[in-house]
Short mmCIF file of C-alpha atoms and ligand atoms in Angstrom, two decimals:
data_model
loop_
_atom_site.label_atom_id
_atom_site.label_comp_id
_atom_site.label_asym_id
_atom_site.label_seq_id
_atom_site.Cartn_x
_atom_site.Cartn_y
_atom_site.Cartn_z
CA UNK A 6 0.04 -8.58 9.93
CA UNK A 7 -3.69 -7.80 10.94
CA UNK A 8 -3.57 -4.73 8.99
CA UNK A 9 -1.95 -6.36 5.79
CA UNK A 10 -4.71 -8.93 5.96
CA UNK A 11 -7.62 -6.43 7.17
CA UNK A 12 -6.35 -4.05 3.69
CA UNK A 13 -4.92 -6.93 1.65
CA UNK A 14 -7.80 -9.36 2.00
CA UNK A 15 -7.78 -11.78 -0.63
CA UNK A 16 -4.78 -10.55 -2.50
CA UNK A 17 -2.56 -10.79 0.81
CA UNK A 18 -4.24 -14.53 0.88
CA UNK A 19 -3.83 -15.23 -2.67
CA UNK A 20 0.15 -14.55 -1.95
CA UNK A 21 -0.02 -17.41 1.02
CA UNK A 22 -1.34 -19.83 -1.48
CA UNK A 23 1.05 -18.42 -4.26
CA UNK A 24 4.45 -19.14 -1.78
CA UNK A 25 2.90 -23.10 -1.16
CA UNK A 26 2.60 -23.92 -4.70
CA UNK A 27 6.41 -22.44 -5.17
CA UNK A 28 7.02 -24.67 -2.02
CA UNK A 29 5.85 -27.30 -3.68
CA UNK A 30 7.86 -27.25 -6.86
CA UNK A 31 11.15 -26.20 -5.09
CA UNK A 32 10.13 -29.74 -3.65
CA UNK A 33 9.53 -31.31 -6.24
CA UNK A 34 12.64 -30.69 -8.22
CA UNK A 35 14.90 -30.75 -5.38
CA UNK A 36 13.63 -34.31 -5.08
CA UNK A 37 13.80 -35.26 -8.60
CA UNK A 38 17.37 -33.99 -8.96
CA UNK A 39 18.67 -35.63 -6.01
CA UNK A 40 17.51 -38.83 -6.92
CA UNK A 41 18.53 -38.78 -10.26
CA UNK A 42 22.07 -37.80 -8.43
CA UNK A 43 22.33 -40.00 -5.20
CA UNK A 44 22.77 -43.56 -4.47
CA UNK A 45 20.90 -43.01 -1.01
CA UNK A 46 17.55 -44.47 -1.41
CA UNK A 47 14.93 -41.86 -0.47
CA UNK A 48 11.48 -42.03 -1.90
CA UNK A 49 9.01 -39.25 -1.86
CA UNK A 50 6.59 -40.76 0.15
CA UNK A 51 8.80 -40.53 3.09
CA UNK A 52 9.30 -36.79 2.22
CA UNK A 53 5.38 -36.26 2.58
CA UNK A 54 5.29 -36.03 6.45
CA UNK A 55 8.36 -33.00 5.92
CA UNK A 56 6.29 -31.71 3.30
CA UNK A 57 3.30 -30.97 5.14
CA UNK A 58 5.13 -29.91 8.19
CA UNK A 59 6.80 -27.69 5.16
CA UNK A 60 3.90 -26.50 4.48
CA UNK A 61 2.39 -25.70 7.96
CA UNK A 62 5.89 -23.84 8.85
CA UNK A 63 5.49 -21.74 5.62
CA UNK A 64 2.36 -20.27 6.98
CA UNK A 65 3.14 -19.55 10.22
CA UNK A 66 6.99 -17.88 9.81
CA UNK A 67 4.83 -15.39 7.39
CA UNK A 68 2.23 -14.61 9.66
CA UNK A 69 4.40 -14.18 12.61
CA UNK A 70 7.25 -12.34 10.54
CA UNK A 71 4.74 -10.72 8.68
CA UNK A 72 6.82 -11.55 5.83
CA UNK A 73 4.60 -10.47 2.77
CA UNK A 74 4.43 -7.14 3.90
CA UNK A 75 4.18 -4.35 1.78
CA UNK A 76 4.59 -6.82 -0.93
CA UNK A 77 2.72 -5.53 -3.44
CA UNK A 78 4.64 -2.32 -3.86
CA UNK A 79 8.15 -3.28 -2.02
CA UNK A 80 11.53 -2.67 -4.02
CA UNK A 81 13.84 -5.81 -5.13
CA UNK A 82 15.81 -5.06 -2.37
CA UNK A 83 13.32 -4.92 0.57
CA UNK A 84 11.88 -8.14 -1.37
CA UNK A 85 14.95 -9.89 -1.16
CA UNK A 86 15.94 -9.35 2.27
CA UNK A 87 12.07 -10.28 3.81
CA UNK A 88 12.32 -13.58 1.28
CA UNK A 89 15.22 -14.67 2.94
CA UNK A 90 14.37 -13.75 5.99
CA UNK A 91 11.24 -16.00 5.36
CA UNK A 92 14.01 -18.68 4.44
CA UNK A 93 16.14 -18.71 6.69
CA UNK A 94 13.25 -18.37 9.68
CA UNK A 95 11.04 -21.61 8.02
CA UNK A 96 14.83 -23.59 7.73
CA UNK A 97 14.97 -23.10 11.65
CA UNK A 98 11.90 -23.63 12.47
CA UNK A 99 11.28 -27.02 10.34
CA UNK A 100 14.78 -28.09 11.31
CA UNK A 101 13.81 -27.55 15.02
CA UNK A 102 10.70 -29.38 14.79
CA UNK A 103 12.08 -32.40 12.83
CA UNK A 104 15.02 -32.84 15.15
CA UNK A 105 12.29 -32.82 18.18
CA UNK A 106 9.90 -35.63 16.24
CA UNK A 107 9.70 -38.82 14.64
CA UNK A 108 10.19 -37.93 10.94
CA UNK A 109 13.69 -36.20 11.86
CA UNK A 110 15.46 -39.48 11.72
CA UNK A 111 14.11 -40.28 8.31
CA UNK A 112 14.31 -37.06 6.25
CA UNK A 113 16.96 -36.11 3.53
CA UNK A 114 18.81 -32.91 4.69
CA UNK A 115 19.74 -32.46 1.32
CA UNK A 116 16.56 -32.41 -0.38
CA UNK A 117 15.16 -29.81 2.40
CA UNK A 118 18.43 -27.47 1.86
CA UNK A 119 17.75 -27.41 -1.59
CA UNK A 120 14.28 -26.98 -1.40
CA UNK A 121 14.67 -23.66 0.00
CA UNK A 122 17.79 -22.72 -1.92
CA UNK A 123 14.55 -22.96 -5.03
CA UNK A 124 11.95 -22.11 -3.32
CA UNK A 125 13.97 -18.54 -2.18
CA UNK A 126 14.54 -18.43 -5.95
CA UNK A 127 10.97 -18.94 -7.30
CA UNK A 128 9.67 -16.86 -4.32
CA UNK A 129 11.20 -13.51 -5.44
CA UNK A 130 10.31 -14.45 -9.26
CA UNK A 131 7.26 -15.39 -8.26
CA UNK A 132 6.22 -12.68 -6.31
CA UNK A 133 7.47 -10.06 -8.98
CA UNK A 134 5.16 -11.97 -11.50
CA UNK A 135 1.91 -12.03 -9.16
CA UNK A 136 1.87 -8.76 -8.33
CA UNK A 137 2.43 -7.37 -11.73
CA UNK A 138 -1.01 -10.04 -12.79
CA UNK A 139 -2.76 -8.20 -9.94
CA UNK A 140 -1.96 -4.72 -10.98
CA UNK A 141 -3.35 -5.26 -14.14
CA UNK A 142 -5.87 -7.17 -12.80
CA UNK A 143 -7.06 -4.57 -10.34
CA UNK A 144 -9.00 -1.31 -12.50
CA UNK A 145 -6.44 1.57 -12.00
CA UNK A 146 -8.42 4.76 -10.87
CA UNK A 147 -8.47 7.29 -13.96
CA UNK A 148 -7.00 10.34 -11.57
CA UNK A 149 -4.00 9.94 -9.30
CA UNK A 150 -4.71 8.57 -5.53
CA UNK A 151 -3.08 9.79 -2.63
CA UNK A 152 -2.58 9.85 1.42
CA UNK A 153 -3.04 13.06 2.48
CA UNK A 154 -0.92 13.31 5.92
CA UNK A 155 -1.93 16.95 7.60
CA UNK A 156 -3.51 18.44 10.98
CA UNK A 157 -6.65 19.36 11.80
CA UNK A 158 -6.78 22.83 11.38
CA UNK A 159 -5.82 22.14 7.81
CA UNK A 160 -6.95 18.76 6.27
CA UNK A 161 -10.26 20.46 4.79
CA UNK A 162 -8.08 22.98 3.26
CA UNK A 163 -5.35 19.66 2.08
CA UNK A 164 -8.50 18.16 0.64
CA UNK A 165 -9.51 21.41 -1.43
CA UNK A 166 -6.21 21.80 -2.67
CA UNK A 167 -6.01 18.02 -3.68
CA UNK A 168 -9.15 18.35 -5.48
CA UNK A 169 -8.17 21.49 -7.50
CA UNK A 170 -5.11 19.18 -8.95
CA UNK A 171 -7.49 16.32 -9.67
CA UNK A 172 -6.16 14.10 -7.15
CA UNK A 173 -8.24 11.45 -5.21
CA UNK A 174 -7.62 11.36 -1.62
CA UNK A 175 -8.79 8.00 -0.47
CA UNK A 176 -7.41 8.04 3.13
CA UNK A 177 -6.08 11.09 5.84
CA UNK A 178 -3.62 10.55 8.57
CA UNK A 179 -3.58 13.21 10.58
CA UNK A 180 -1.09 14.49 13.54
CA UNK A 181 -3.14 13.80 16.18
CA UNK A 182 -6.03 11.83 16.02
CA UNK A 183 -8.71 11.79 18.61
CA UNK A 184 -10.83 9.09 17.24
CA UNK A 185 -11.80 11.15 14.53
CA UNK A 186 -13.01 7.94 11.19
CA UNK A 187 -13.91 10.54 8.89
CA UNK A 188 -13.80 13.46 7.63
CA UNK A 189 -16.13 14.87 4.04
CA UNK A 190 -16.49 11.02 3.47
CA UNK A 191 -12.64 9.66 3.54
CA UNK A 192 -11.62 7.61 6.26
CA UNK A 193 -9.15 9.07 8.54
CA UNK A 194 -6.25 6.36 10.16
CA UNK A 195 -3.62 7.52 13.39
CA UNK A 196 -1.27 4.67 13.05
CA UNK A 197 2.06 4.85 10.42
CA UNK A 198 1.61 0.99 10.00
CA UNK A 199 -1.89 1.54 8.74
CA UNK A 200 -1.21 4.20 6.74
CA UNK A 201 1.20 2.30 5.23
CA UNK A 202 -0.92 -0.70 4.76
CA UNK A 203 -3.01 1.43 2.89
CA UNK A 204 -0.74 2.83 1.02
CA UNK A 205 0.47 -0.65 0.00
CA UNK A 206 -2.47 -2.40 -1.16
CA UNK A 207 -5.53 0.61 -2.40
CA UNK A 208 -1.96 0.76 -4.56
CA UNK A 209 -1.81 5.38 -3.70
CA UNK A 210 0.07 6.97 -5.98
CA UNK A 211 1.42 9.65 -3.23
CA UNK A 212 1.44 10.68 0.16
CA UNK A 213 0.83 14.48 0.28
CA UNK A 214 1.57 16.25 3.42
CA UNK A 215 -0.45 19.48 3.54
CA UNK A 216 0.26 22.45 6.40
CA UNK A 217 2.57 20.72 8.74
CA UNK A 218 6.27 21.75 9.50
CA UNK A 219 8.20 19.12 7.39
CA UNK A 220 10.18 17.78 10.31
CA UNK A 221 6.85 16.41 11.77
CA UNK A 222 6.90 13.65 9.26
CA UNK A 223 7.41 10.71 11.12
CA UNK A 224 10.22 8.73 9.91
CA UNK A 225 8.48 5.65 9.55
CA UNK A 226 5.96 6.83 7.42
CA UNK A 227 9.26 8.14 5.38
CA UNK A 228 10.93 4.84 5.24
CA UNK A 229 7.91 3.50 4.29
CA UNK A 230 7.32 5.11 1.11
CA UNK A 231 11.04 5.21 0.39
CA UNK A 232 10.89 1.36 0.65
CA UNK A 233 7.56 1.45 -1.55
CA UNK A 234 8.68 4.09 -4.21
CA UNK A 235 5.92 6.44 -3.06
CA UNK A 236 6.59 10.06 -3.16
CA UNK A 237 5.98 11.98 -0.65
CA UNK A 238 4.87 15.45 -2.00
CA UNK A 239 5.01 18.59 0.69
CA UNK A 240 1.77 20.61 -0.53
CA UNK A 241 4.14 23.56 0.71
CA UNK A 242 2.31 27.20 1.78
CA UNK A 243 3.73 30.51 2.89
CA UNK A 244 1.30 31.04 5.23
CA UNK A 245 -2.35 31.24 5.93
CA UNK A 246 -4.89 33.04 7.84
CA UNK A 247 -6.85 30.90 10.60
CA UNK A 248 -9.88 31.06 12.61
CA UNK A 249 -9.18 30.60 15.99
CA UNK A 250 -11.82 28.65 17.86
CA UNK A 251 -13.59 31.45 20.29
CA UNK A 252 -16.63 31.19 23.17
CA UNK A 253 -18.43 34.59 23.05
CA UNK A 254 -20.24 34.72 26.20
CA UNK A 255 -23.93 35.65 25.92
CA UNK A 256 -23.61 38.39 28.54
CA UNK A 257 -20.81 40.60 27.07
CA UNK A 258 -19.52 41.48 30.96
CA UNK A 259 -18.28 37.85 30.77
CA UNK A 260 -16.16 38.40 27.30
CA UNK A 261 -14.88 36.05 24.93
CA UNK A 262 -12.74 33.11 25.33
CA UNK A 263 -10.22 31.84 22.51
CA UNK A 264 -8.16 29.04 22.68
CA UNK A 265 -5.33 26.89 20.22
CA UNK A 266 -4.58 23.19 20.75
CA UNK A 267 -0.99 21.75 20.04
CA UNK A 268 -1.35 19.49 16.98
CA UNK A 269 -4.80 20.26 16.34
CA UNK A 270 -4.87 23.63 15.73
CA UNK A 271 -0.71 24.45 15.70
CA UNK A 272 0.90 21.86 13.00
CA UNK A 273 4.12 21.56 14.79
CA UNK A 274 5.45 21.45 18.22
CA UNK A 275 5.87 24.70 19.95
CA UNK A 276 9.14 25.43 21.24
CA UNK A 277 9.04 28.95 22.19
CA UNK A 278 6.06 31.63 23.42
CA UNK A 279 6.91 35.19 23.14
CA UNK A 280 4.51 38.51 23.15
CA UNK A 281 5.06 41.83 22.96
CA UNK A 282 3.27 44.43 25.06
CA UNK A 283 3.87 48.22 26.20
CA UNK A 284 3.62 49.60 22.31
CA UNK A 285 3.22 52.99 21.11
CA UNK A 286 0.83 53.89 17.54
CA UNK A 287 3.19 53.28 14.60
CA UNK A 288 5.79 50.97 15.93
CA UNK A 289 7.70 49.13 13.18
CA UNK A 290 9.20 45.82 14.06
CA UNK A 291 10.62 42.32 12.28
CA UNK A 292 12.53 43.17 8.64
CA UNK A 293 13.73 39.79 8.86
CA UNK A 294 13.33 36.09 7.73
CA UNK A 295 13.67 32.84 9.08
CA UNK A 296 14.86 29.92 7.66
CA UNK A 297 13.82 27.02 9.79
CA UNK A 298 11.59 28.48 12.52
CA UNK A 299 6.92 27.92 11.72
CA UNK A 300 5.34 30.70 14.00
CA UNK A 301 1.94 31.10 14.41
CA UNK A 302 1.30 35.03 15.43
CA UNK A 303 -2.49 36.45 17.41
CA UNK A 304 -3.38 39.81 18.45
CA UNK A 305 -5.66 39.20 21.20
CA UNK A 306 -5.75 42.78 21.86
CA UNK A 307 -5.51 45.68 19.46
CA UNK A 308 -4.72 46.15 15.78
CA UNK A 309 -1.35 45.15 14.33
CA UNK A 310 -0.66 45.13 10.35
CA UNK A 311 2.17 42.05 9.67
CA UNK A 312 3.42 42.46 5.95
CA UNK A 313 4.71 39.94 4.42
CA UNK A 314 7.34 39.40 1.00
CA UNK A 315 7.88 36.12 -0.40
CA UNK A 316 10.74 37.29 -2.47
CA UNK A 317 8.22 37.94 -5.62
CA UNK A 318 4.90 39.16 -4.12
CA UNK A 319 4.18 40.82 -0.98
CA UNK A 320 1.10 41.28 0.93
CA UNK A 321 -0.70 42.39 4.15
CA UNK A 322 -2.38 40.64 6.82
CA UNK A 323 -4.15 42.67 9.80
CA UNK A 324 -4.33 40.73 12.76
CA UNK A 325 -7.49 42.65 14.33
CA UNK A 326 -9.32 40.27 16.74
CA UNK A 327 -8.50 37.66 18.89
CA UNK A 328 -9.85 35.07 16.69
CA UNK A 329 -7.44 35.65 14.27
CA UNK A 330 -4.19 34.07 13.15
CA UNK A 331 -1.66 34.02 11.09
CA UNK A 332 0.42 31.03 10.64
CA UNK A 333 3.83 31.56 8.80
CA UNK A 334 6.35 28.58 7.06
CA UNK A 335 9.54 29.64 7.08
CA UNK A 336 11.33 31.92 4.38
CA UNK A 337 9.18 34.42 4.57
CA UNK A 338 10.22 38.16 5.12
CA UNK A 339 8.19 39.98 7.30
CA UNK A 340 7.60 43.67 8.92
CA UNK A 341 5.40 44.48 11.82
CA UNK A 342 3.26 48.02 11.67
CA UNK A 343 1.38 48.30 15.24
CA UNK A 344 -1.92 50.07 14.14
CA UNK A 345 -2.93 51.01 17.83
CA UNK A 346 -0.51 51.68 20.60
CA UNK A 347 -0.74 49.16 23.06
CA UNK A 348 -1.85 46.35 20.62
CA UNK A 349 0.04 43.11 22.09
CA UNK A 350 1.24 40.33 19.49
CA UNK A 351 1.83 37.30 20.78
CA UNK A 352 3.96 34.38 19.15
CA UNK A 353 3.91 30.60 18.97
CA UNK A 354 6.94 29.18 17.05
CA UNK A 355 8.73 25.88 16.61
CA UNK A 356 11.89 26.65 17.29
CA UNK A 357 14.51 27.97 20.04
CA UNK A 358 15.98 31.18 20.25
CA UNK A 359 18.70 30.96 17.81
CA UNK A 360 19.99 34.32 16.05
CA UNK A 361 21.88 32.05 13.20
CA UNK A 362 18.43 31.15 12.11
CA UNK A 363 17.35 34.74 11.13
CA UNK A 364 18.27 36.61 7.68
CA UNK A 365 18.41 39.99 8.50
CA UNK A 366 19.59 41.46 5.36
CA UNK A 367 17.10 41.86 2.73
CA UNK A 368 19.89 41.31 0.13
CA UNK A 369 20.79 38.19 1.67
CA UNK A 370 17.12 37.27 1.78
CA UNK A 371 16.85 37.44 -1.97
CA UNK A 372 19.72 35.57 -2.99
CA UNK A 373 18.08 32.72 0.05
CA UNK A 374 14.89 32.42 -1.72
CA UNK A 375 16.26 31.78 -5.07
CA UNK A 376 18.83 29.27 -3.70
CA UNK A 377 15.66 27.61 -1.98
CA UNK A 378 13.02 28.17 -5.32
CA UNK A 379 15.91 26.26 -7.21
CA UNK A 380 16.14 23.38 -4.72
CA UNK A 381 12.69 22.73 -5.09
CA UNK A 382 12.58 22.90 -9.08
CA UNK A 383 14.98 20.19 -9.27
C1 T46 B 425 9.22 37.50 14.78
C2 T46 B 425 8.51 38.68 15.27
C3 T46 B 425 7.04 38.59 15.12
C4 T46 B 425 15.47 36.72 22.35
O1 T46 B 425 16.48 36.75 23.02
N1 T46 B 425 14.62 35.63 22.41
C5 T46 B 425 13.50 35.56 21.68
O2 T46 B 425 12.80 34.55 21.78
C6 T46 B 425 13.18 36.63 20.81
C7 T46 B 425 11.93 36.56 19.96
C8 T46 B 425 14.02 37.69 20.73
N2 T46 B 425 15.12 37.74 21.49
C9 T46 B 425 16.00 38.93 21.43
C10 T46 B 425 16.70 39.10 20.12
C11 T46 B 425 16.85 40.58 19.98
O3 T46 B 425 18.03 41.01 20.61
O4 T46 B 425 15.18 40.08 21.57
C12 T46 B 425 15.65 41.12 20.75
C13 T46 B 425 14.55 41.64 19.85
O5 T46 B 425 14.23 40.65 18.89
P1 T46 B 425 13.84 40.99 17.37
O6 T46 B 425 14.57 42.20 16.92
O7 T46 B 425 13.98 39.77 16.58
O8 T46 B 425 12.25 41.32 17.57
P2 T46 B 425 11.21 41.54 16.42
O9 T46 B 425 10.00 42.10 17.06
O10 T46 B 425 11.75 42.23 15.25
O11 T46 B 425 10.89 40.04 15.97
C14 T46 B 425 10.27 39.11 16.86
C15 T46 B 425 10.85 37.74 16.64
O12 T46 B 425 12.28 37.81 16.80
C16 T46 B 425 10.58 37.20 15.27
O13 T46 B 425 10.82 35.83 15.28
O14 T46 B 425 8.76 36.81 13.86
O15 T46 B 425 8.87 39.02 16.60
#
């Protein structure tokens, strides 16, 4: 609720005084036709007290239930399930707090039942109306907006990349975020609700999720979007070379120090270590794929070539100092050429052991990658 009022500001408040007005009439007319309809005597001055406490009630069910969020951007459906949660919440409440005063003798159940029964009504129609006025209102950026989700060894790159396809990034979550507000001038959030908040009123046209194994989406941010219409657009790469951080002592007897930090540095959790030592000049290892497992792969000592075959190009990267790494996505075929014997490559990957997970067969590779190119084109 905080955040939809910190990112809504007026327009979330403009909504509040939007839902009394429709309170209001739903009054108004539920009054007018039960009067016309019933012998009961009830005048509207007795229905004042009710309406005010109406009123009151309105307020508080949506700031505790934090009823009006996401609605600027939320889908008929997720509309009409908060409005009646709103309902049905203010219908207890009120009830509850005429039946414990002085005004529950005198009120007219009926008028109050149907009341809501309009005001649900108006509230959805309403809603759908004002938000369309304040779309049109608000000036609509001229280039497309977007969340970019990513970590921090990539957002810079994320941001590039956004650029190059004319895309404004007006906000970054990333992974892990140690207090980090900014980064090249765009405010940075941590928290899915915020993110979302944002996403929601600066009305983003897309979440893009650069560098970061797919599964690390959270799902909230996922049912978020889905319940908002957002796409969420994986800024997919095959892999890419990174600088890993290193402390060269200034007396050289000391060496150098390098070092990789989970979520920072490695964008997804690392479920497996594995390095191999004892090699001989001209080893050859790898000819296969994966099709689930990231890896990031150093050479902290030696000089080891890794090709690498997308299926349509293929290139070379050689790991040669410490500092260096490679980080592969999955689908990738790959071969190993150890340059120097005794060169040591050592592997951080996101996934168990699992041999069903491999593609061994080049073949079989192929025929993988164009299954997966098609998936994606559709
Ligand atoms: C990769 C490159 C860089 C296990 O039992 N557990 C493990 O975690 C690994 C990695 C392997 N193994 C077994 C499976 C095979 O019977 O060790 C044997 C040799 O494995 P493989 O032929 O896959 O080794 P490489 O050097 O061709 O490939 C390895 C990794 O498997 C692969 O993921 O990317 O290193």
């Amino acid at each position: 609720m905080i955040l939809e009022l910190r990112y809504g500001k007026l327009r979330y408040i403009s909504f509040i005084i939007v839902d009394q007005i429709c309170l209001y009439i739903a009054n108004l007319v539920s009054y007018i036709i039960y009067v016309r309809h019933s012998q009961v005597p009830y005048n509207f001055s007795e229905h004042i007290p009710v309406f005010l406490i109406m009123l009151a009630v309105d307020v508080e069910v949506t700031l505790i239930f934090n009823t009006l969020q996401r609605v600027m951007r939320r889908r008929i459906r997720y509309e009409l399930r908060e409005t009646l949660i709103h309902i049905v919440c203010s219908f207890l409440l009120l009830s509850f707090i005429l039946f414990t005063t002085k005004q529950g003798a005198d009120y007219s159940r009926v008028v109050v039942s149907f009341a809501y029964a309009y005001d649900f009504i108006l509230l959805v129609l309403v809603h759908i109306f004002w938000r369309s006025f304040l779309r049109k209102l608000g000036k609509k950026n001229e280039r497309p907006t977007a969340l970019l989700m990513s970590s921090d060894a990539f957002v810079e790159e994320g941001l590039q990349e956004l650029e190059k396809s004319q895309v404004d990034v007006k906000c970054i979550l990333l992974l892990l975020n140690l207090e980090i507000k900014e980064i090249s001038g765009v405010p940075v959030v941590s928290d899915i609700d915020e993110a979302a908040a944002i996403i929601c009123w600066e009305r983003l046209d897309h979440v893009n999720i650069y560098g970061i194994d797919r599964r690390t989406v959270p799902e909230a941010l996922t049912i978020a979007c889905a319940e908002m219409k957002i796409r969420i657009e994986m800024v997919d790469f095959k892999y890419r070379i990174l600088n890993v951080k290193t402390i060269r002592n200034k007396d050289a007897k000391y060496g150098s120090l390098t070092f990789l930090e989970g979520k920072r540095d490695i964008p997804f959790s690392i479920r497996r270590v594995y390095w191999i030592t004892e090699t001989e000049a001209n080893l050859q290892r790898g000819f296969h794929a994966h099709k689930q497992n990231c890896q990031l792969l150093f050479c902290p000592h030696g000089v080891i070539d890794i090709n690498l075959d997308d299926g349509e190009e293929k290139t070379t990267v050689t790991l040669d100092e410490p500092g260096k790494g490679l980080m592969l996505m999955p689908g990738l075929w790959r071969d190993m050429v150890w340059k120097q014997s005794g060169s040591v490559l050592c592997v951080l990957a996101s996934e168990y052991y699992d041999e069903g997970e491999y593609i061994r067969n080049y073949d079989e590779f192929l025929a993988y990658y164009k299954k997966r190119v098609n998936w994606i084109q559709r």
